[in-house]
Short mmCIF file of C-alpha atoms in Angstrom, two decimals:
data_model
loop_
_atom_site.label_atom_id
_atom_site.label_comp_id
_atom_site.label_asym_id
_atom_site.label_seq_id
_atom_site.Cartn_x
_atom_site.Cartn_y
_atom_site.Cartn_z
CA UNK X 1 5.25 -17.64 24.06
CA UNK X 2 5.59 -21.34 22.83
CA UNK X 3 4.56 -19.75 19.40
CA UNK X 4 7.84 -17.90 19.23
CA UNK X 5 11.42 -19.29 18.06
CA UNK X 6 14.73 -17.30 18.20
CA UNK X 7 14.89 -14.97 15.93
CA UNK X 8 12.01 -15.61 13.87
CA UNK X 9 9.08 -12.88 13.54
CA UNK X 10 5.35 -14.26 12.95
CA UNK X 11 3.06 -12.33 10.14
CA UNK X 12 -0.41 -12.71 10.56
CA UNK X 13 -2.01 -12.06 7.07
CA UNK X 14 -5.02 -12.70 4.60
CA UNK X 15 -5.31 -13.53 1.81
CA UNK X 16 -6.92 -10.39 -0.02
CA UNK X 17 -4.49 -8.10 2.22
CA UNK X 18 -2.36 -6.02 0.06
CA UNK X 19 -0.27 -4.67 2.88
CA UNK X 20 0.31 -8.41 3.78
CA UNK X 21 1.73 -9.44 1.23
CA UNK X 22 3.48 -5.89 1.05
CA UNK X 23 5.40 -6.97 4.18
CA UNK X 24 5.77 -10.58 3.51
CA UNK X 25 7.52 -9.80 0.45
CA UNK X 26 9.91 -7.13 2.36
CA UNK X 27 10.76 -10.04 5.01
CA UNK X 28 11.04 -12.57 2.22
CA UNK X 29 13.55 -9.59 0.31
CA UNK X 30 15.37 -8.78 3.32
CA UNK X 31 16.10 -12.57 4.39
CA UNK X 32 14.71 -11.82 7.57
CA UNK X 33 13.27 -15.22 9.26
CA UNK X 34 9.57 -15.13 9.40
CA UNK X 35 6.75 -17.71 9.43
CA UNK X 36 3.58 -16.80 7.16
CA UNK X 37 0.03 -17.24 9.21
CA UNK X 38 -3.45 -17.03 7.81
CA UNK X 39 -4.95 -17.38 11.36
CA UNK X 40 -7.76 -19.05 9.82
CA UNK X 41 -11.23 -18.55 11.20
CA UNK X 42 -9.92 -15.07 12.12
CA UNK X 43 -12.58 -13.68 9.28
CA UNK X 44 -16.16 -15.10 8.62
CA UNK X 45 -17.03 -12.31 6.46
CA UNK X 46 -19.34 -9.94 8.70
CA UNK X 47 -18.45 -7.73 11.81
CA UNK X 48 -14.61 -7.18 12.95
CA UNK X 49 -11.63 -9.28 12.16
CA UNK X 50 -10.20 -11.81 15.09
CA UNK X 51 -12.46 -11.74 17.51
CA UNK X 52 -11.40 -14.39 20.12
CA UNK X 53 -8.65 -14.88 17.72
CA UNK X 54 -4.92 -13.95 18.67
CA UNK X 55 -5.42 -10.53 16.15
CA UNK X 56 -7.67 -10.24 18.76
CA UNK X 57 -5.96 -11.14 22.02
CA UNK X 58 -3.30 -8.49 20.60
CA UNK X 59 -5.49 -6.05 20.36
CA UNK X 60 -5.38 -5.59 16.81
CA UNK X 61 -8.47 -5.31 14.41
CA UNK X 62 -6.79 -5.54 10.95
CA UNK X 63 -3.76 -7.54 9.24
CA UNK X 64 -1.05 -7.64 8.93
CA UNK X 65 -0.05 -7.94 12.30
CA UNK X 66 3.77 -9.07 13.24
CA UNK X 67 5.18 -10.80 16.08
CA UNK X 68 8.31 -9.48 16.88
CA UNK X 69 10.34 -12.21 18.51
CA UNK X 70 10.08 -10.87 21.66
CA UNK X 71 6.56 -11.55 21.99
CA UNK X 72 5.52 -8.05 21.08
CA UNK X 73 2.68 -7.27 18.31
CA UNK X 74 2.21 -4.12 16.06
CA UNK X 75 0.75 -3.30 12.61
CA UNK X 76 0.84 -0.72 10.39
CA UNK X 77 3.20 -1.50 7.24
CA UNK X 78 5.46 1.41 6.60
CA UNK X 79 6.17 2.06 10.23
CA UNK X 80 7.11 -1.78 10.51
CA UNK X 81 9.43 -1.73 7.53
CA UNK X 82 10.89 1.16 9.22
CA UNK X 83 11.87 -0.07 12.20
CA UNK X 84 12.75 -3.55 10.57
CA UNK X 85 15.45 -1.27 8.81
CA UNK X 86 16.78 -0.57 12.27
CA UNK X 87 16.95 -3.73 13.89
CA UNK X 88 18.76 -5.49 10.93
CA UNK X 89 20.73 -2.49 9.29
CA UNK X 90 22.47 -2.96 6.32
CA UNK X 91 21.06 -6.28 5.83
CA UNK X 92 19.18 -5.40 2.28
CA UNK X 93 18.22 -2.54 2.85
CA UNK X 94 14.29 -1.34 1.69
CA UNK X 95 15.14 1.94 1.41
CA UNK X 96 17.59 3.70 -1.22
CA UNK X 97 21.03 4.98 -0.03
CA UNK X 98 20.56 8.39 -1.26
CA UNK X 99 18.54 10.39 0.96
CA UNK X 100 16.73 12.51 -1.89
CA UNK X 101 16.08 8.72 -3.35
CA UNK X 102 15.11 7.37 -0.41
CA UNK X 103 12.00 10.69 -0.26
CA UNK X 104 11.18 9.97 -3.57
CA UNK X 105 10.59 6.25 -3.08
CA UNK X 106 8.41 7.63 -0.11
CA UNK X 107 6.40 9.51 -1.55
CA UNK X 108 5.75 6.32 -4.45
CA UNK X 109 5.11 4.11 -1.71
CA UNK X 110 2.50 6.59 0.60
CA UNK X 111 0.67 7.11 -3.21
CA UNK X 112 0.25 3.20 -3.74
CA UNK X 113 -0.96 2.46 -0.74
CA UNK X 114 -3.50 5.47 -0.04
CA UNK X 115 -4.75 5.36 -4.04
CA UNK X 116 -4.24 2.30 -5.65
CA UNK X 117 -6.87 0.56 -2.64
CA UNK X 118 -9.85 2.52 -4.30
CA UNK X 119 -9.39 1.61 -8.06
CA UNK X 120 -9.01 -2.48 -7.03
CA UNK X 121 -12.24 -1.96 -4.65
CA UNK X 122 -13.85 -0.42 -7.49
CA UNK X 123 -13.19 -2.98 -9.46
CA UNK X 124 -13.64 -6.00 -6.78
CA UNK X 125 -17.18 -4.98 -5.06
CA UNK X 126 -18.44 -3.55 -8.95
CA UNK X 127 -17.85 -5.71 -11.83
CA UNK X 128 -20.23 -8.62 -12.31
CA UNK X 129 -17.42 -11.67 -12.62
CA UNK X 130 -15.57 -10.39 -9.24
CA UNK X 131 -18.63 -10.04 -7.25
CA UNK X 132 -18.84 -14.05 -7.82
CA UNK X 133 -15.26 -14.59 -7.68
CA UNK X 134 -13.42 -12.55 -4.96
CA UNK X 135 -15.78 -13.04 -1.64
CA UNK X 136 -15.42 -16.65 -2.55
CA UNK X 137 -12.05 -16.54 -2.95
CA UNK X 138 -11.08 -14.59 0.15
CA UNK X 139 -13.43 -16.38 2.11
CA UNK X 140 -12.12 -20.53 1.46
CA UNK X 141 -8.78 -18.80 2.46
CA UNK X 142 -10.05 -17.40 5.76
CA UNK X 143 -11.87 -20.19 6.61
CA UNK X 144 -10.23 -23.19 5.10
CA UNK X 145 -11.81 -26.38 4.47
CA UNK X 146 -15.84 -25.90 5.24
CA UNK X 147 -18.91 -26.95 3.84
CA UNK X 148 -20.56 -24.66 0.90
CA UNK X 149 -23.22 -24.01 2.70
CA UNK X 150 -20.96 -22.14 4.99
CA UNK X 151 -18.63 -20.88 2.19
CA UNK X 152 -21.68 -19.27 0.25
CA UNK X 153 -23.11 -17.64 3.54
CA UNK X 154 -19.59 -15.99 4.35
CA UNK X 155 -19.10 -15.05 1.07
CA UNK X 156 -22.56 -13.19 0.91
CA UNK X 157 -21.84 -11.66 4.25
CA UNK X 158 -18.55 -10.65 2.96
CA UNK X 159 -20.00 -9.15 -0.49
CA UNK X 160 -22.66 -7.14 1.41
CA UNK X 161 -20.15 -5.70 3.85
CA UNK X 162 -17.54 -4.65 1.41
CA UNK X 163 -20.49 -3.10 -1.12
CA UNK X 164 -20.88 -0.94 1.43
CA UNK X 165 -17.69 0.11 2.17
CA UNK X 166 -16.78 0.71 -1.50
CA UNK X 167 -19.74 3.59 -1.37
CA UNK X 168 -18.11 5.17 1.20
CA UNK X 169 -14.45 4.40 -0.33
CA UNK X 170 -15.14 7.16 -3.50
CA UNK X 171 -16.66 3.67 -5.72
CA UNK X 172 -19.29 5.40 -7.17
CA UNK X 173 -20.49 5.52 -10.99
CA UNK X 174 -18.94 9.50 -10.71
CA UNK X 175 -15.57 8.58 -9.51
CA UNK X 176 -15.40 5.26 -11.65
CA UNK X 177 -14.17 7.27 -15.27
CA UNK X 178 -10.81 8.46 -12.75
CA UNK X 179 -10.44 5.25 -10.56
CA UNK X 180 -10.17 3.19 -13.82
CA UNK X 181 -7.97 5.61 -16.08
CA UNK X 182 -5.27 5.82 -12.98
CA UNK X 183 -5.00 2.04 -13.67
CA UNK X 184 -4.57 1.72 -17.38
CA UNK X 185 -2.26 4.78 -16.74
CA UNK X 186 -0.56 2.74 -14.27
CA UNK X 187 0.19 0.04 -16.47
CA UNK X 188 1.27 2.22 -19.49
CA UNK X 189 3.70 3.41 -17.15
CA UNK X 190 4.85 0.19 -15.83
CA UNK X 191 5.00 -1.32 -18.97
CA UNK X 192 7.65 1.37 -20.22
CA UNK X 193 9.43 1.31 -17.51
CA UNK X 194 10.09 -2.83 -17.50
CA UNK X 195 11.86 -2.39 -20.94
CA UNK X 196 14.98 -0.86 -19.45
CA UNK X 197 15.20 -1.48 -15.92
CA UNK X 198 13.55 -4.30 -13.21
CA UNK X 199 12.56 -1.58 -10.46
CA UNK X 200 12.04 2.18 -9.67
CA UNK X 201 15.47 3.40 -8.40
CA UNK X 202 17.74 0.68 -9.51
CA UNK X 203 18.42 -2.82 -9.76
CA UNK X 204 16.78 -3.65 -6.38
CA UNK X 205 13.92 -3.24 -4.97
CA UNK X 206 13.35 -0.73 -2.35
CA UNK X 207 10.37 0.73 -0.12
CA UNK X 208 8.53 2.19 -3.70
CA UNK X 209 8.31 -1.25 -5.47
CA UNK X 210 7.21 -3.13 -2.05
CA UNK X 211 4.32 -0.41 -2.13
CA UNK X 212 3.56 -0.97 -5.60
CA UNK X 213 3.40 -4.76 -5.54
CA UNK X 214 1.44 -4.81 -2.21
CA UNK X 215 -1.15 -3.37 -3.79
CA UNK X 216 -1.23 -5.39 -7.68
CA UNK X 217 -0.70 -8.35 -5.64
CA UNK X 218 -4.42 -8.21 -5.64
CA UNK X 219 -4.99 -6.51 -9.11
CA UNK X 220 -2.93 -9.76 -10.71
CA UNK X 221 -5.58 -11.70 -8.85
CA UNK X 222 -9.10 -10.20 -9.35
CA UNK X 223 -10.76 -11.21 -12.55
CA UNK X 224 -11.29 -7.96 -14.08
CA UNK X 225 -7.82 -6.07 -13.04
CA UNK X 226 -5.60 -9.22 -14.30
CA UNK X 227 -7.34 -10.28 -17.41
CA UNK X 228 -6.43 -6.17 -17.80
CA UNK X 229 -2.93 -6.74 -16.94
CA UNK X 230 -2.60 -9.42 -19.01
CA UNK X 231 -3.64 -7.87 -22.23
CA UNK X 232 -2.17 -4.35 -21.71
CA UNK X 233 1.15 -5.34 -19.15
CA UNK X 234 2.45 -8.72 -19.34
CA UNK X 235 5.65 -7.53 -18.09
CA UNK X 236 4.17 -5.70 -15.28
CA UNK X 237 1.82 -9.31 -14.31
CA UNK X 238 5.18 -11.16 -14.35
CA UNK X 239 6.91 -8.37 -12.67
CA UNK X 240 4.57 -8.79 -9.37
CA UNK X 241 5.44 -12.48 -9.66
CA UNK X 242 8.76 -11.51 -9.40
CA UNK X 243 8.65 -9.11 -6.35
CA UNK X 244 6.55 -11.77 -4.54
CA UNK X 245 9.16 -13.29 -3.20
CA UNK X 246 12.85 -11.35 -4.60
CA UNK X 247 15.31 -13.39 -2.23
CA UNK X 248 17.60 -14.04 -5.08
CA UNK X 249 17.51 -10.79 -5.90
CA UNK X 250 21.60 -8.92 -5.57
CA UNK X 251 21.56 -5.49 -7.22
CA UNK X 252 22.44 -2.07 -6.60
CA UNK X 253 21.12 1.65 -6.10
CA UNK X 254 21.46 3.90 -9.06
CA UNK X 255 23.47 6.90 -8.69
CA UNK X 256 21.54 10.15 -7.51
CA UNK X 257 23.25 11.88 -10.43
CA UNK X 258 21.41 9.19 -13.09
CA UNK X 259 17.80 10.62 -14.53
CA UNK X 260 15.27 9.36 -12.63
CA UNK X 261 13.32 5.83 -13.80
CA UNK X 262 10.44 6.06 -16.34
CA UNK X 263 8.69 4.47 -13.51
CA UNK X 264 9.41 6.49 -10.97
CA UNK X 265 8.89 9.96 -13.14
CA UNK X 266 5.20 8.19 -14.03
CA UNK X 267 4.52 7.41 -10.40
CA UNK X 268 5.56 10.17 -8.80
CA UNK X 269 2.98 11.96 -11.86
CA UNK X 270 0.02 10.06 -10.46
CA UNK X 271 1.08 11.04 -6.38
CA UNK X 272 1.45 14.80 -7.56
CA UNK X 273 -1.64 14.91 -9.64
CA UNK X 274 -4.12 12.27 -7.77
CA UNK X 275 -2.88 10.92 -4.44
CA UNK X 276 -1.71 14.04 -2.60
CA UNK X 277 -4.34 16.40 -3.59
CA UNK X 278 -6.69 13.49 -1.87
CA UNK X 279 -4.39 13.34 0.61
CA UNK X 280 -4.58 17.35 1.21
CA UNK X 281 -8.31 17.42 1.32
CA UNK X 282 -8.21 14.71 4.20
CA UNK X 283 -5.34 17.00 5.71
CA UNK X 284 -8.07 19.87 5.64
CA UNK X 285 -10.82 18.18 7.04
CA UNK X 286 -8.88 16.52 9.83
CA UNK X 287 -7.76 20.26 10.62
CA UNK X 288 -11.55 21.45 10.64
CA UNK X 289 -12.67 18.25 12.60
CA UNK X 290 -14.46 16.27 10.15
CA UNK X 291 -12.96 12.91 10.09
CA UNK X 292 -14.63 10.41 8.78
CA UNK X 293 -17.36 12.60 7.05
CA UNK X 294 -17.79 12.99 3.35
CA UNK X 295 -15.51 15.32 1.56
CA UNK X 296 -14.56 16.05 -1.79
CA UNK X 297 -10.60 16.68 -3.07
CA UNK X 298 -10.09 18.20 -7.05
CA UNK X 299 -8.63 15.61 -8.98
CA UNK X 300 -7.51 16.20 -11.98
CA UNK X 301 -10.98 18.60 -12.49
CA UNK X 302 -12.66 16.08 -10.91
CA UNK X 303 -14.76 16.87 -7.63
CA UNK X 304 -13.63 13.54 -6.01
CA UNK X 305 -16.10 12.48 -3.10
CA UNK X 306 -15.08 10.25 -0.80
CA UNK X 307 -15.29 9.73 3.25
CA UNK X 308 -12.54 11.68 5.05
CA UNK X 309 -9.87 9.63 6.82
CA UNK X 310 -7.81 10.56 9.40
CA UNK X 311 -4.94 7.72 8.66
CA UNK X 312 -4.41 9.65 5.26
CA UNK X 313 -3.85 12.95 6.87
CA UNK X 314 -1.76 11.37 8.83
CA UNK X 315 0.63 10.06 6.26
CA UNK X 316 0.68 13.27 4.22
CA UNK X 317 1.57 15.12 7.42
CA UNK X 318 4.17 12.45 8.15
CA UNK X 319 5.52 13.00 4.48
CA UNK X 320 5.37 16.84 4.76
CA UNK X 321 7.44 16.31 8.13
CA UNK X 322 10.45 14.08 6.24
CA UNK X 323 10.68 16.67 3.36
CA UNK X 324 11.30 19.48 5.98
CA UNK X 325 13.83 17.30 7.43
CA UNK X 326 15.87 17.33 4.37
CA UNK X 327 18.58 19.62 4.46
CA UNK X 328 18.80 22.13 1.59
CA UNK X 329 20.46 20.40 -0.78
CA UNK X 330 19.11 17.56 -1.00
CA UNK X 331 15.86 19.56 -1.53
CA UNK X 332 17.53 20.95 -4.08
CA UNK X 333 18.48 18.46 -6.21
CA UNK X 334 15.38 16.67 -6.26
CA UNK X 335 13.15 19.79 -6.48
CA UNK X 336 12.87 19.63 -10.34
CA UNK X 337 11.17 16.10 -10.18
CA UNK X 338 9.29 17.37 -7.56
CA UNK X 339 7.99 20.04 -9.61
CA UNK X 340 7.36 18.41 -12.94
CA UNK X 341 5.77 15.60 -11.30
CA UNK X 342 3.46 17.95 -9.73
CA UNK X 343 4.52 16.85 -6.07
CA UNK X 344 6.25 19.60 -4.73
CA UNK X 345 2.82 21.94 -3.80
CA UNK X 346 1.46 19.38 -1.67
CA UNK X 347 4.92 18.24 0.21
CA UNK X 348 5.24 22.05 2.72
CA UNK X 349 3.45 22.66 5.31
CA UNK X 350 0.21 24.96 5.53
CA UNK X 351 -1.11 26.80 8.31
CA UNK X 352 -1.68 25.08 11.42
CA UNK X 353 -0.38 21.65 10.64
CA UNK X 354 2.91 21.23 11.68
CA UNK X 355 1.80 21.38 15.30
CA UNK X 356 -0.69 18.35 13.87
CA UNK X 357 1.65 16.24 12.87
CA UNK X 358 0.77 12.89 15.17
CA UNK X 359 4.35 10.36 16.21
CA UNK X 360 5.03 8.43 13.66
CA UNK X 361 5.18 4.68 14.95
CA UNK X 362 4.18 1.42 14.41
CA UNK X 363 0.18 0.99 15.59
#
């Protein structure tokens, strides 16, 4: 308790988290007070995260984790931003006004952070220069000031779990032709986009760009994704400098009658066409009982194989569950984006899953 003050929440992140700087940059945004913590030791490359740590002592295995300032601790991102929008409404809003906005920026969001993890692991356990750089890097900012004796064995440790991982993750010399194009398509996108307008539904940021940067808060760091972003997407690199920390940022929502973004239309292209059909497949094998077993989802006429996870059926079924809970004319009206972006096939409910959808909360 002596760790708390009034009012103030407590974010427990790391350094390579996308997610926590996803949320940091949503508290820092929504002028909400909060005190950054790299609990440091938490990490030491091998086995769990935080044991005899706090994470731990909460009962949490992954960051972020926030301290609400009553003393209570939860992770999960989007469930967190969610109820952050309920105990300080109003107060910069994340989310769009426009409730056919505010599903679109969803769906964005749920893509960026169930796809865009596998291209940057790809690209972080697999190229030569990032397999030096990025346990080294993640590991001095677990651990802080140690010998490099200890460094070098954490950062091995590190390497050799996360190697592993990526195999399972879909980073395999198969998948590697689609993980890499959804990048540079990525950045084409962006880059259009960031001649006309500073985020996806307006002149603020909401729930969509806090997804996006969460995740190329890492790509603007790794060797191989930045030096990318540098020489295809300048404006995108500055652009996640920007969104790191967008407390000076006043601007509004565009009107639901203006076209959609460049951005947006792209992104909500890449969810239609590559996140939600991997999302479906994980849908379909959570249904049939084979979580966490290999499984393979058609991509873009690509047989896909990756492990099946249940958190991604989750979110699929959570999205399926908001766009029945649209009324009809707000389905209406953004049905035609829906559509072209391919989307709208994935976003109804099949056969036996409504009765699978799990509550959605904060973990």
């Amino acid at each position: 308790r002596d760790r708390l003050m009034d009012g103030v929440y407590r974010l427990l992140g790391g350094p390579g988290s996308p997610y926590s700087h996803k949320l940091r940059a949503v508290l820092r945004y929504r002028h909400i007070p909060h005190r950054w913590i790299v609990p440091l030791g938490a990490f030491r490359g091998s086995g769990s995260l935080g044991e005899g740590t706090e994470i731990a002592e909460a009962g949490k295995r992954q960051v972020p984790v926030i301290q609400f300032p009553d003393g209570s601790y939860h992770s999960d991102s989007t469930p967190i931003i969610d109820e952050l929008e309920k105990r300080h409404p109003g107060e910069r809003s994340v989310i769009p006004d426009d409730p056919g906005m505010a599903f679109l920026a969803r769906v964005i969001e749920e893509a960026s952070d169930e796809w865009l993890p596998l291209p940057m692991f790809d690209y972080r356990w697999n190229e030569a220069v990032d397999r030096v750089f990025c346990p080294r890097r993640q590991m001095a900012g677990w651990l802080g000031a140690v010998s490099e004796a200890e460094l070098g064995e954490a950062a091995a440790s590190f390497l050799s779990r996360q190697e592993t991982l990526r195999e399972f993750l879909g980073g395999t010399v198969e998948n590697r032709p689609l993980l890499q194009s959804t990048y540079e398509e990525l950045m084409g996108v962006m880059e259009s986009h960031l001649a006309t307008q500073l985020f996806l539904f307006g002149s603020r940021p909401s729930i969509a760009d806090f997804g996006l940067y969460g995740q190329l808060s890492q790509y603007a760091v790794d060797p191989t994704t930045s030096n990318l972003m540098k020489q295809k997407a300048v404006r995108l690199f500055q652009w996640v400098q920007l969104t790191d920390d967008a407390s000076g940022i006043e601007g509004e929502w565009n009107a639901p009658d203006v076209p959609l973004s460049t951005g947006a239309r792209g992104l909500l292209k890449l969810a239609g066409e590559v996140a939600l059909p991997m999302l479906q497949a994980a849908v379909d094998a959570h249904l049939a009982g084979k979580d966490f077993q290999p499984m393979v989802a058609d991509i873009r006429s690509h047989g896909f194989k990756t492990l099946a996870r249940p958190y991604q059926a989750h979110t699929l079924l959570w999205l399926k569950q908001a766009y029945a809970a649209l009324d009809e004319a707000t389905q209406g009206r953004i049905e035609p984006a829906l559509v072209e972006s391919g989307c709208l096939p994935w976003l109804s409910f099949r056969e036996g899953e409504r009765e699978k959808v799990p509550p959605y909360c904060m973990a």
